[in-house]
């Protein structure tokens, strides 16, 4: 199930979080064949988010990984349609994206959910890690293999929670000047 919640953080927490992102540099890291710009989140922030998620979803949740990420008009511009069922050495059940920065992009933008023309809406249960990695390398930027299913619109302080096996991407494939800043959490 996909859940969205606007005004996820109280105004003071949202404002201070956004200001903290502006005041600190995003650090470029490489994972596999992909480069990201990230800022670490602290345990208190992760715990606060986790508490809210647990209340919304009605079950106690465990954070596996939480961080801030930025995409701009000239960095992180590929489609990279993917699922997050394997993230490094963790296997989350669910993911959260919390939109942070104000947007200057016109038209529909946010997070897209996709249907692969052969595999469907989610990563197959029987995929090995090797098959998963190969599939993403071959298919993640091949738009001919995908059908757009839905887009959850970008709105600052909107949280989006979904099963980590769902195929998704940012939409469209670029950020904007100043950056599409989001908080990401993988959890179970």
mmCIF file of N, CA and C in Angstrom, residues 103-111 151-155 158 171-172 174-176:
data_model
loop_
_atom_site.group_PDB
_atom_site.id
_atom_site.type_symbol
_atom_site.label_atom_id
_atom_site.label_comp_id
_atom_site.label_asym_id
_atom_site.label_seq_id
_atom_site.Cartn_x
_atom_site.Cartn_y
_atom_site.Cartn_z
ATOM 1 N N UNK A 103 9.886 23.645 -4.482
ATOM 2 C CA UNK A 103 10.117 23.298 -5.878
ATOM 3 C C UNK A 103 9.970 24.516 -6.778
ATOM 4 N N UNK A 104 10.831 24.576 -7.792
ATOM 5 C CA UNK A 104 10.692 25.600 -8.826
ATOM 6 C C UNK A 104 10.296 24.964 -10.163
ATOM 7 N N UNK A 105 10.104 23.656 -10.169
ATOM 8 C CA UNK A 105 9.764 22.939 -11.403
ATOM 9 C C UNK A 105 8.296 23.149 -11.734
ATOM 10 N N UNK A 106 8.019 23.345 -13.015
ATOM 11 C CA UNK A 106 6.641 23.506 -13.495
ATOM 12 C C UNK A 106 6.100 22.146 -13.928
ATOM 13 N N UNK A 107 4.796 21.996 -13.890
ATOM 14 C CA UNK A 107 4.165 20.755 -14.323
ATOM 15 C C UNK A 107 4.260 19.659 -13.281
ATOM 16 N N UNK A 108 3.716 18.505 -13.626
ATOM 17 C CA UNK A 108 3.691 17.368 -12.715
ATOM 18 C C UNK A 108 5.107 16.864 -12.435
ATOM 19 N N UNK A 109 5.435 16.724 -11.172
ATOM 20 C CA UNK A 109 6.706 16.151 -10.770
ATOM 21 C C UNK A 109 6.572 15.600 -9.361
ATOM 22 N N UNK A 110 7.415 14.632 -9.043
ATOM 23 C CA UNK A 110 7.372 13.979 -7.741
ATOM 24 C C UNK A 110 8.015 12.617 -7.828
ATOM 25 N N UNK A 111 7.282 11.589 -7.412
ATOM 26 C CA UNK A 111 7.768 10.210 -7.452
ATOM 27 C C UNK A 111 6.831 9.407 -8.337
ATOM 28 N N UNK A 151 1.954 9.034 -10.593
ATOM 29 C CA UNK A 151 2.928 9.974 -10.046
ATOM 30 C C UNK A 151 2.324 10.597 -8.793
ATOM 31 N N UNK A 152 3.050 10.517 -7.700
ATOM 32 C CA UNK A 152 2.668 11.217 -6.478
ATOM 33 C C UNK A 152 3.345 12.581 -6.550
ATOM 34 N N UNK A 153 2.550 13.635 -6.592
ATOM 35 C CA UNK A 153 3.065 14.981 -6.798
ATOM 36 C C UNK A 153 3.958 15.465 -5.670
ATOM 37 N N UNK A 154 4.950 16.236 -6.057
ATOM 38 C CA UNK A 154 5.906 16.822 -5.114
ATOM 39 C C UNK A 154 5.255 17.989 -4.387
ATOM 40 N N UNK A 155 5.356 17.977 -3.080
ATOM 41 C CA UNK A 155 4.901 19.087 -2.244
ATOM 42 C C UNK A 155 5.802 19.089 -1.010
ATOM 43 N N UNK A 158 5.656 16.714 2.331
ATOM 44 C CA UNK A 158 4.791 15.559 2.041
ATOM 45 C C UNK A 158 5.631 14.300 2.192
ATOM 46 N N UNK A 171 10.323 11.851 -10.691
ATOM 47 C CA UNK A 171 9.620 12.195 -11.920
ATOM 48 C C UNK A 171 9.511 13.704 -12.045
ATOM 49 N N UNK A 172 9.933 14.286 -13.188
ATOM 50 C CA UNK A 172 10.697 13.577 -14.215
ATOM 51 C C UNK A 172 12.099 13.258 -13.713
ATOM 52 N N UNK A 174 14.921 14.774 -13.499
ATOM 53 C CA UNK A 174 15.860 15.793 -13.026
ATOM 54 C C UNK A 174 15.277 16.540 -11.835
ATOM 55 N N UNK A 175 16.162 17.192 -11.129
ATOM 56 C CA UNK A 175 15.756 18.104 -10.069
ATOM 57 C C UNK A 175 15.627 19.501 -10.640
ATOM 58 N N UNK A 176 15.990 20.497 -9.858
ATOM 59 C CA UNK A 176 15.892 21.880 -10.285
ATOM 60 C C UNK A 176 17.012 22.667 -9.640
#
